[in-house]
Coordinates of C-alpha atoms in Angstrom, one line a residue:
Chain A
T10 CA 75.9 40.7 135.8
S11 CA 77.2 39.6 138.7
D12 CA 76.1 38.8 142.7
Q13 CA 76.7 40.7 145.2
T14 CA 77.6 37.4 147.4
P15 CA 80.7 35.4 145.3
F16 CA 80.2 32.1 146.0
R17 CA 76.5 31.9 145.6
I18 CA 77.5 32.4 141.5
P19 CA 76.5 29.2 139.9
L20 CA 79.0 27.1 138.0
H21 CA 78.6 28.3 134.4
F22 CA 78.7 31.4 134.5
C23 CA 82.0 31.0 136.6
F24 CA 82.7 29.3 133.7
L25 CA 81.8 31.8 131.5
L26 CA 83.8 34.6 133.4
L27 CA 86.7 32.4 133.0
H28 CA 86.7 32.0 129.2
M29 CA 85.2 36.2 128.7
S30 CA 87.6 37.9 126.5
V31 CA 87.6 41.8 126.5
F32 CA 87.9 42.6 122.5
S33 CA 87.4 46.2 121.7
Q34 CA 86.1 49.4 123.6
S35 CA 85.6 52.9 123.1
F36 CA 85.8 56.0 125.0
S37 CA 82.1 57.8 125.4
P38 CA 82.8 61.7 123.7
C39 CA 82.5 63.9 127.2
G40 CA 85.5 61.3 127.8
R41 CA 83.7 60.2 130.8
F42 CA 82.2 56.4 130.6
L43 CA 83.9 53.3 128.3
A44 CA 82.3 50.7 126.5
A45 CA 84.3 47.5 126.2
G46 CA 82.7 44.3 124.0
N47 CA 83.6 41.1 124.5
N48 CA 83.3 37.7 123.4
Y49 CA 79.7 37.2 124.2
G50 CA 78.7 40.0 122.0
E51 CA 77.9 42.0 125.2
I52 CA 78.9 45.9 125.5
A53 CA 79.2 47.3 129.1
L54 CA 80.0 50.6 130.0
F55 CA 81.7 51.7 132.8
S56 CA 82.1 55.2 134.4
L57 CA 85.4 56.5 134.4
S58 CA 84.4 59.4 137.1
A59 CA 83.2 56.4 139.2
A60 CA 85.8 54.1 139.1
L61 CA 89.0 56.2 139.2
S62 CA 88.2 58.7 141.6
P63 CA 90.4 58.1 144.9
D64 CA 86.9 56.9 147.4
A65 CA 85.7 54.2 144.9
T66 CA 84.3 50.9 145.8
A67 CA 84.3 47.6 144.2
L68 CA 80.5 48.1 143.1
S69 CA 81.3 51.5 141.4
Q70 CA 84.6 49.3 139.3
K71 CA 81.3 47.3 138.0
P72 CA 79.7 48.5 134.5
V73 CA 76.4 51.0 135.0
L74 CA 75.0 48.9 132.1
T75 CA 75.5 45.9 130.2
F76 CA 73.5 44.8 127.3
T77 CA 73.5 42.3 124.8
A78 CA 74.7 43.8 121.3
H79 CA 75.6 40.6 119.0
D80 CA 75.1 37.4 118.5
G81 CA 78.6 36.3 117.6
P82 CA 81.8 38.4 119.5
V83 CA 82.1 42.6 119.2
F84 CA 85.7 42.8 117.8
S85 CA 84.7 46.5 117.3
L86 CA 83.8 49.6 118.5
L87 CA 83.9 53.0 117.4
S88 CA 82.9 56.2 119.1
N89 CA 82.2 59.1 117.0
D90 CA 81.1 62.9 119.0
S91 CA 77.3 61.0 119.1
Q92 CA 77.2 57.1 118.1
L93 CA 78.7 54.0 119.3
F94 CA 79.5 51.9 116.4
S95 CA 79.9 48.6 117.0
A96 CA 80.0 45.4 115.3
G97 CA 80.4 41.9 115.5
N98 CA 80.0 39.1 112.5
G99 CA 78.9 40.4 109.6
E100 CA 77.0 43.1 110.9
I101 CA 77.5 47.1 112.6
S102 CA 75.5 48.4 115.2
C103 CA 75.3 52.0 115.6
W104 CA 74.2 52.8 119.2
S105 CA 73.9 57.0 120.2
W106 CA 75.3 57.5 123.7
S107 CA 73.2 60.4 124.9
L108 CA 69.6 58.5 124.5
W109 CA 71.2 54.3 124.5
F110 CA 68.5 53.0 121.7
L111 CA 69.7 51.4 118.6
S112 CA 69.7 53.9 115.8
F113 CA 71.2 52.0 112.9
R114 CA 72.3 48.4 111.5
S115 CA 73.3 47.8 108.7
S116 CA 72.7 45.4 106.1
L117 CA 75.3 44.2 103.8
E118 CA 76.4 41.3 105.5
I119 CA 80.1 41.2 105.8
P120 CA 81.8 38.7 107.6
E121 CA 83.7 39.0 110.5
I122 CA 84.5 42.5 111.2
N123 CA 88.0 43.2 112.8
A124 CA 88.5 46.8 112.3
M125 CA 86.3 49.6 111.7
I126 CA 87.7 53.2 111.6
I127 CA 86.3 56.4 111.0
N128 CA 87.3 58.8 107.9
P129 CA 86.9 62.3 108.7
R130 CA 87.3 63.7 105.3
D131 CA 83.4 63.0 103.7
N132 CA 82.5 61.4 106.4
S133 CA 82.4 57.3 105.7
L134 CA 83.2 54.7 108.1
V135 CA 86.1 52.4 106.9
V136 CA 85.4 48.7 107.9
G137 CA 87.9 45.6 107.0
G138 CA 85.8 42.8 107.0
G139 CA 87.1 38.4 107.0
D140 CA 86.2 38.8 103.3
N141 CA 89.4 40.4 102.2
N142 CA 88.2 43.7 101.4
I143 CA 87.9 47.1 102.6
H144 CA 83.7 48.4 103.1
I145 CA 83.3 51.9 102.6
L146 CA 79.6 52.7 104.6
D147 CA 78.6 56.4 104.1
L148 CA 77.2 58.2 107.5
E149 CA 74.8 60.7 106.1
H150 CA 73.0 57.8 103.8
G151 CA 74.3 54.7 105.9
V152 CA 74.6 53.0 103.1
F153 CA 77.8 51.1 101.3
K154 CA 79.6 53.4 98.9
S155 CA 82.6 51.4 98.3
V156 CA 84.4 47.9 98.4
L157 CA 88.4 47.7 97.9
Q158 CA 89.5 45.0 97.0
G159 CA 93.0 43.8 96.6
H160 CA 94.3 41.4 100.2
S161 CA 94.4 38.2 99.8
D162 CA 93.3 37.4 103.1
Y163 CA 91.7 38.5 106.1
I164 CA 92.0 41.9 106.7
H165 CA 92.8 42.8 111.1
C166 CA 93.0 46.7 110.9
V167 CA 92.5 49.7 109.3
S168 CA 93.4 53.2 109.4
V169 CA 93.6 56.8 107.9
R170 CA 96.0 58.6 107.1
E171 CA 93.8 62.8 107.5
R172 CA 97.1 64.4 106.0
E173 CA 96.5 62.8 102.3
A174 CA 93.5 61.3 102.0
E175 CA 94.5 57.6 102.1
I176 CA 93.7 54.5 104.3
L177 CA 96.2 51.7 105.3
S178 CA 94.8 48.4 105.8
G179 CA 96.9 45.6 106.7
G180 CA 95.7 41.5 107.1
E181 CA 96.8 37.9 106.8
D182 CA 97.7 38.2 104.0
G183 CA 100.9 40.4 105.4
A184 CA 101.0 43.6 103.1
V185 CA 100.2 47.0 104.4
R186 CA 97.7 47.9 101.6
M187 CA 97.6 51.9 101.2
W188 CA 94.7 53.5 98.8
D189 CA 93.3 56.4 97.5
S190 CA 90.2 57.2 99.4
R191 CA 88.6 59.1 96.2
T192 CA 89.5 56.7 93.5
G193 CA 89.8 53.5 95.6
Q194 CA 92.7 52.6 93.7
S195 CA 95.9 50.7 95.8
V196 CA 98.4 53.5 95.9
H197 CA 100.8 51.4 97.4
C198 CA 102.0 47.4 98.4
V199 CA 104.4 47.0 101.5
E200 CA 105.3 43.4 102.7
I201 CA 106.7 43.6 105.5
Y202 CA 107.8 40.3 106.2
K203 CA 109.8 41.1 102.9
Y204 CA 112.3 42.8 104.5
E205 CA 114.9 41.0 107.1
S206 CA 115.0 44.0 109.9
C207 CA 111.8 43.5 110.9
A208 CA 110.4 40.0 110.0
R209 CA 110.4 37.2 111.9
P210 CA 109.2 33.8 110.4
Q211 CA 109.0 32.1 113.4
Y212 CA 105.6 34.6 114.3
G213 CA 104.6 34.6 110.8
K214 CA 104.0 37.9 108.1
W215 CA 100.5 38.8 109.9
I216 CA 99.8 42.7 110.1
S217 CA 97.9 42.8 113.6
C218 CA 98.4 45.5 114.4
L219 CA 98.4 49.6 112.3
T220 CA 98.2 53.2 113.1
T221 CA 99.4 56.4 111.3
D222 CA 100.4 59.3 112.1
S223 CA 100.2 61.3 108.8
D224 CA 103.9 61.0 108.1
W225 CA 104.6 58.0 110.2
M226 CA 103.3 54.4 110.6
L227 CA 103.9 52.1 113.2
C228 CA 102.7 48.2 112.2
G229 CA 103.1 45.2 113.9
G230 CA 102.0 41.6 114.3
G231 CA 104.2 38.5 113.2
P232 CA 106.9 40.5 111.8
S233 CA 108.1 43.6 114.8
L234 CA 106.7 47.0 115.6
S235 CA 108.5 49.0 113.5
L236 CA 107.9 52.0 112.7
W237 CA 107.9 53.2 109.1
H238 CA 108.3 56.3 106.9
L239 CA 106.1 57.0 104.8
R240 CA 107.4 58.9 102.2
S241 CA 109.4 56.9 101.4
L242 CA 108.5 54.3 102.4
S243 CA 111.4 52.7 104.4
P244 CA 111.6 51.1 108.2
T245 CA 113.6 53.4 110.3
S246 CA 113.4 51.8 113.6
V247 CA 112.2 48.4 114.9
F248 CA 111.1 47.7 118.6
P249 CA 112.4 44.7 120.2
L250 CA 109.3 43.9 121.8
A251 CA 109.1 40.5 122.4
G252 CA 105.8 38.8 122.0
C253 CA 103.2 39.9 118.5
Q254 CA 101.7 43.3 119.3
R255 CA 98.4 43.7 118.7
Q256 CA 98.1 47.4 119.3
A257 CA 100.2 49.8 118.9
A258 CA 99.5 54.1 119.3
F259 CA 100.8 57.7 119.0
Y260 CA 101.2 58.9 121.9
Q261 CA 102.9 62.8 122.8
D262 CA 106.4 62.2 121.7
M263 CA 106.4 58.1 123.1
I264 CA 104.5 55.1 121.4
L265 CA 102.3 52.7 123.0
A266 CA 102.3 48.8 122.8
V267 CA 100.6 46.5 123.8
G268 CA 100.4 43.0 122.6
E269 CA 101.4 39.6 124.4
G270 CA 103.2 39.5 127.6
P271 CA 101.6 41.1 130.6
F272 CA 102.3 45.7 130.4
V273 CA 102.3 47.8 128.4
S274 CA 105.4 48.8 126.0
H275 CA 106.5 52.9 126.0
C276 CA 108.4 52.8 123.6
L277 CA 110.4 56.3 121.9
L278 CA 110.5 57.1 118.4
G279 CA 114.5 56.1 118.0
G280 CA 113.7 52.1 118.4
E281 CA 114.0 52.1 122.2
V282 CA 111.6 50.7 124.6
K283 CA 111.7 53.5 127.7
A284 CA 109.7 51.5 130.3
Q285 CA 107.5 48.8 130.0
I286 CA 104.4 49.1 132.7
P287 CA 103.2 45.0 134.3
C288 CA 99.5 45.0 134.7
T289 CA 97.4 42.1 135.9
P290 CA 96.2 39.8 132.8
Q291 CA 98.6 37.6 131.0
S292 CA 97.5 39.9 127.7
L293 CA 96.3 42.6 126.3
N294 CA 94.1 42.9 123.3
T295 CA 93.6 46.9 122.7
L296 CA 94.5 50.3 123.3
Q297 CA 92.7 53.0 123.7
I298 CA 93.5 56.5 123.9
N299 CA 91.0 58.8 125.8
A300 CA 91.8 62.5 124.1
N301 CA 88.2 63.7 125.8
S302 CA 89.0 64.2 129.2
T303 CA 91.7 65.1 130.9
E304 CA 92.7 63.0 133.8
H305 CA 91.7 59.4 132.6
R306 CA 94.0 58.8 129.6
V307 CA 94.6 55.1 127.6
G308 CA 92.5 51.9 128.5
L309 CA 93.8 49.1 128.6
H310 CA 92.1 45.8 128.2
S311 CA 92.6 42.0 128.2
L312 CA 92.3 39.2 126.7
T313 CA 91.5 36.9 129.8
H314 CA 88.2 37.6 132.1
L315 CA 87.7 40.3 134.7
G316 CA 90.1 41.8 134.1
Y317 CA 89.5 45.2 132.5
T318 CA 92.2 48.0 133.5
I319 CA 92.7 51.8 133.1
H320 CA 95.7 53.1 133.2
T321 CA 96.3 56.3 133.3
L322 CA 98.7 58.3 132.4
P323 CA 98.5 62.3 134.0
T324 CA 102.4 62.7 132.9
G325 CA 104.8 59.6 132.1
L326 CA 103.5 56.8 133.9
G327 CA 100.1 57.1 135.7
N328 CA 98.8 54.4 137.5
M329 CA 96.8 51.0 137.1
H330 CA 93.5 50.8 138.1
Y331 CA 91.6 47.6 137.9
L332 CA 87.3 47.5 136.3
Q333 CA 85.7 44.9 136.7
V334 CA 83.5 43.7 133.7
Chain B
M26 CA 81.1 118.7 201.6
L27 CA 79.8 115.7 201.9
A28 CA 77.0 116.3 198.9
N29 CA 79.6 117.5 196.7
V30 CA 81.9 114.5 197.4
S31 CA 79.0 112.3 196.7
S32 CA 77.5 114.1 193.7
Q33 CA 81.5 113.7 192.2
I34 CA 81.5 110.3 192.8
A35 CA 78.3 109.5 191.2
Q36 CA 79.3 112.2 187.8
Q37 CA 82.7 110.0 188.0
L38 CA 80.7 106.5 188.2
L39 CA 78.5 107.2 185.3
D40 CA 81.6 108.4 183.0
F41 CA 82.7 105.1 184.4
F42 CA 79.6 102.9 182.9
K43 CA 79.3 104.9 179.8
Q44 CA 83.0 104.2 179.3
Y45 CA 82.9 100.5 180.3
L46 CA 79.6 100.2 178.7
K47 CA 82.0 101.1 175.2
G48 CA 84.7 99.0 175.8
C49 CA 83.4 95.9 177.0
L50 CA 80.1 95.9 175.0
I51 CA 80.4 97.2 171.6
P52 CA 77.1 95.5 170.4
A53 CA 75.4 96.5 172.9
F54 CA 72.4 98.0 170.9
A55 CA 72.9 95.1 169.0
P56 CA 71.0 91.9 170.3
I57 CA 73.3 89.4 172.0
P58 CA 74.3 86.5 171.3
D59 CA 74.6 83.0 172.4
E60 CA 78.3 82.6 171.7
V61 CA 79.2 85.7 172.6
I62 CA 76.9 85.7 176.3
R63 CA 78.4 81.8 176.5
K64 CA 82.0 83.4 176.3
R65 CA 80.8 85.9 178.9
L66 CA 80.2 83.7 181.3
L67 CA 83.1 81.3 181.0
I68 CA 85.8 84.8 181.7
D69 CA 83.1 86.5 183.8
G70 CA 81.5 83.6 185.5
D71 CA 79.2 83.6 188.4
G72 CA 79.3 87.7 189.2
A73 CA 83.5 87.3 190.0
G74 CA 85.7 90.0 188.5
D75 CA 84.5 93.3 187.4
D76 CA 80.6 93.0 187.7
R77 CA 81.2 91.7 191.1
R78 CA 82.8 94.6 192.0
I79 CA 80.5 97.4 190.4
N80 CA 78.0 95.4 192.7
V81 CA 80.2 95.8 195.3
L82 CA 80.9 99.7 194.6
L83 CA 77.5 100.9 194.2
K84 CA 75.8 98.7 197.3
S85 CA 79.2 100.6 199.0
V86 CA 78.3 104.0 197.6
T87 CA 74.4 103.6 198.7
K88 CA 75.8 102.7 201.9
W89 CA 78.6 105.4 202.2
C90 CA 76.0 108.1 201.5
N91 CA 73.1 106.9 203.5
S92 CA 76.0 106.3 206.2
T93 CA 75.8 108.3 209.9
G94 CA 79.3 107.2 211.2
T95 CA 81.8 109.6 212.1
P96 CA 83.9 111.5 209.6
E97 CA 86.5 109.3 209.6
E98 CA 84.7 106.1 208.8
G99 CA 83.3 108.0 205.9
F100 CA 86.6 109.0 204.7
T101 CA 88.0 105.6 204.8
Q102 CA 84.9 104.3 203.5
Y103 CA 85.3 106.9 200.3
Q104 CA 89.2 105.9 200.0
R105 CA 88.4 102.1 199.6
M106 CA 85.5 103.4 197.2
M107 CA 88.0 105.1 195.1
G108 CA 90.3 102.3 195.1
T109 CA 87.7 99.9 193.7
L110 CA 87.4 102.4 191.4
A111 CA 90.8 102.8 190.1
Q112 CA 90.7 99.2 189.9
C113 CA 87.3 98.8 187.8
E114 CA 89.1 101.6 186.1
F115 CA 92.3 99.9 185.3
S116 CA 90.8 96.0 183.9
M117 CA 88.2 98.6 181.8
G118 CA 91.3 99.8 180.4
K119 CA 93.6 96.8 180.5
T120 CA 89.8 95.4 178.3
L121 CA 89.9 98.0 175.8
M122 CA 94.0 96.8 175.0
V123 CA 93.3 93.8 175.0
Y124 CA 90.7 94.3 171.8
D125 CA 92.7 97.1 170.2
M126 CA 95.0 93.5 170.4
N127 CA 92.8 92.0 169.2
L128 CA 91.7 94.0 166.1
R129 CA 95.2 94.1 164.7
E130 CA 96.1 91.0 165.2
M131 CA 92.9 90.4 162.7
E132 CA 94.4 92.5 160.2
N133 CA 97.6 90.9 160.1
Y134 CA 96.2 87.7 160.3
E135 CA 94.1 89.6 157.1
K136 CA 97.5 90.2 155.0
I137 CA 99.1 87.1 155.7
Y138 CA 95.7 85.4 154.1
T139 CA 95.9 87.3 151.1
N140 CA 99.9 87.7 150.1
I141 CA 99.5 83.3 150.7
E142 CA 95.6 83.1 148.0
Q143 CA 98.9 85.5 146.0
S144 CA 101.1 82.9 146.2
I145 CA 98.9 80.3 145.2
T146 CA 97.2 81.8 142.3
S147 CA 101.3 82.5 140.9
A148 CA 101.5 79.3 141.4
H149 CA 98.3 77.8 139.7
E150 CA 99.8 80.2 136.8
K151 CA 103.3 78.6 137.0
I152 CA 102.0 74.8 136.9
A153 CA 99.6 76.2 133.9
E154 CA 103.2 77.9 132.3
C155 CA 105.1 74.6 133.1
K156 CA 102.8 72.5 131.6
K157 CA 102.5 74.0 128.5
E158 CA 106.6 74.0 128.2
I159 CA 106.8 70.7 129.2
Q160 CA 104.3 69.8 126.3
R161 CA 106.5 72.0 123.9
A162 CA 109.4 70.2 124.8
K163 CA 107.9 66.9 124.8
R164 CA 106.5 67.8 120.5
I165 CA 110.5 69.1 120.2
R166 CA 111.9 66.1 121.3
K167 CA 109.1 63.8 119.2
N168 CA 109.9 66.0 116.3
R169 CA 113.8 65.3 116.9
Q170 CA 114.0 61.8 117.6
E171 CA 111.8 61.6 113.5
Y172 CA 114.7 63.8 112.7
D173 CA 116.9 60.8 113.8
A174 CA 115.5 58.2 112.9
L175 CA 114.9 59.6 108.8
A176 CA 118.9 60.4 109.1
K177 CA 119.6 57.0 110.4
V178 CA 117.8 56.2 107.4
I179 CA 119.3 58.7 105.1
Q180 CA 122.8 57.8 106.1
Q181 CA 122.2 54.3 104.7
H182 CA 122.7 56.3 101.5
P183 CA 125.6 56.8 99.5
D184 CA 126.4 59.8 99.8
R185 CA 124.8 62.3 97.3
H186 CA 128.1 64.3 95.9
E187 CA 129.3 61.2 95.2
T188 CA 126.5 59.5 93.7
L189 CA 126.4 62.9 91.8
K190 CA 130.1 62.1 90.5
Q191 CA 129.4 58.7 89.6
L192 CA 126.6 60.2 87.0
E193 CA 128.1 62.5 85.4
A194 CA 131.4 60.0 85.1
L195 CA 129.3 57.4 83.5
D196 CA 127.9 60.9 81.5
K197 CA 130.7 61.4 80.1
E198 CA 131.3 57.6 79.2
L199 CA 128.0 58.1 77.9
Q200 CA 128.9 60.6 75.5
L201 CA 131.8 59.1 74.9
L202 CA 130.9 56.0 73.5
S203 CA 128.0 57.9 71.8
R204 CA 130.8 59.3 69.7
T205 CA 132.2 56.5 69.2
K206 CA 128.9 54.5 68.0
E207 CA 128.4 57.9 66.1
N208 CA 131.8 58.0 64.3
V209 CA 131.8 54.5 63.2
D210 CA 128.1 54.4 62.1
A211 CA 129.6 57.5 59.4
K212 CA 132.2 54.9 58.3
L213 CA 130.0 52.6 57.8
E214 CA 128.1 54.9 55.7
L215 CA 130.3 56.1 53.8
R216 CA 131.6 51.9 53.2
K217 CA 128.4 51.3 52.0
K218 CA 128.1 54.4 50.0
Q219 CA 131.2 53.6 48.3
F220 CA 130.6 50.0 47.6
H221 CA 127.3 50.7 46.5
V222 CA 129.4 53.0 43.7
L223 CA 131.8 50.2 42.8
L224 CA 129.4 47.8 42.8
S225 CA 126.8 49.9 40.7
T226 CA 129.7 50.7 38.4
I227 CA 130.7 46.9 37.8
Q228 CA 127.3 45.8 37.6
E229 CA 127.6 48.9 34.6
L230 CA 130.4 47.3 33.2
Q231 CA 129.5 44.4 33.0
Q232 CA 126.1 45.8 31.6
T233 CA 128.4 47.3 28.6
L234 CA 130.9 44.1 28.5
E235 CA 127.5 42.1 27.6
N236 CA 126.1 44.8 25.7
D237 CA 129.1 45.4 23.9
E238 CA 129.4 41.3 23.4
K239 CA 125.5 41.0 22.3
S240 CA 125.6 43.6 19.6
D241 CA 129.2 42.6 18.4
N242 CA 127.2 39.1 18.2
D243 CA 123.9 40.8 16.3
D244 CA 126.8 42.1 13.3
I245 CA 128.3 38.7 12.9
N246 CA 124.8 37.1 12.7
Q247 CA 123.2 40.1 10.4
E248 CA 126.6 39.4 8.4
S249 CA 126.4 35.1 7.9
P250 CA 122.4 35.9 6.5
A251 CA 124.0 38.0 4.2
E252 CA 126.4 35.9 2.5
N253 CA 124.3 32.9 2.8
G254 CA 121.5 35.3 1.1
E255 CA 124.1 36.2 -1.7

């Protein structure tokens, strides 16, 4: 998408680049490619093996393929074994990783799909939307199976608790709801901002990141990032991270969190922040762990423009690499 | 005598040549590659050294066989030729020893090479083991941290024994109170029944008194009409 000679780029293109935010990312099933979606509706593919190899040039850090996927921003990207799901403002598209064609486009209009996750138990796609509901799409037949209603404001994040067949969702209304995926009923509802240890009224009550490990749950956003024990529904540790966390993940024995602030935080389950790895952009939007490759582990991306950083974590801290969007 | 000596020398020369060939031209029947030719030219340039000595020896042998000088001269020439022959044999022996040494050095290097390969593979294995150990240790650490986090939450709640004791005490109190309640209820029932008996007896008495009064009145009324009727 950009010229080789920088001083020839037209001005409007520079503005576009300046205001580009990367909202979502997903690793390919083989672990060697990364797809990133930005706020202009484009998806860019990067080749990780080329960009992160020791003799990578500036050219190999540019995307190998860019295409326009949606009219609006691409808020969420998700991969399964052979397909890439992208969700924007109203529709879900499904692209095949091997042949790069659009294999499916959903029919239901769901405004502002912020989060998607695959429920492996019944091969369905759980979609959290701006209409305060969670829609479940059956991947075998391509039809929407059911709707989970209960949130009073739009949904930011969803997660699946595999062992107990539950879906967790966090939204702008500050509540984390647990749904039984079989009956579609809300099993629990926890309002995080009501707990004194986590609440940060100066930031609000919205929950922007949610991830679960079947027994434990991490959630944060307006309230501090906190670790919850799901059986007893009690907060066990609160992480002293300034700023609002946008995404968090469990990785081996650590917790990785990104959000406001130019760093990735590595925390221990006990509540202490072990390390904060600095990176270029001012704040980070998403965090993904590449489970399919042994070398290139974690990808992050940035709120603003040209930065798309990959953080490799073979052991411990690792180092940061930089890809051009 | 001259013929004998010359045949001896010829025989020796032949032997020497055979050994020379064996020692220095091992791949003599194979096509000599360029490298070898280049090396030999480098070592043994333009015929200086051994080759030159052999050529000179041959020439001197033919000259000596065809010489017509005095026997002393012939003898000195013969001595000189023997000396040259000895020199050639000496250098051949040296080259053979160098060759042996090279062979043994090669063996030594092969041994070291295999040793190093073995240690590389064992180091790889150790690395893999250590990686597995690290994963195990990380899992253990994660479990320990989860345990600690839960323990922290649990500590906040009161001790189970105390709660149980409190529960027992509350149970006893409850039982006591319920027994008291039963007693009071029973007493209430008894009193109720007693009052009921009392009230019903009173009513019966009242009824009987009324009846008596009524029958008295009736009697008086009956008597007076009877008196009036008379």
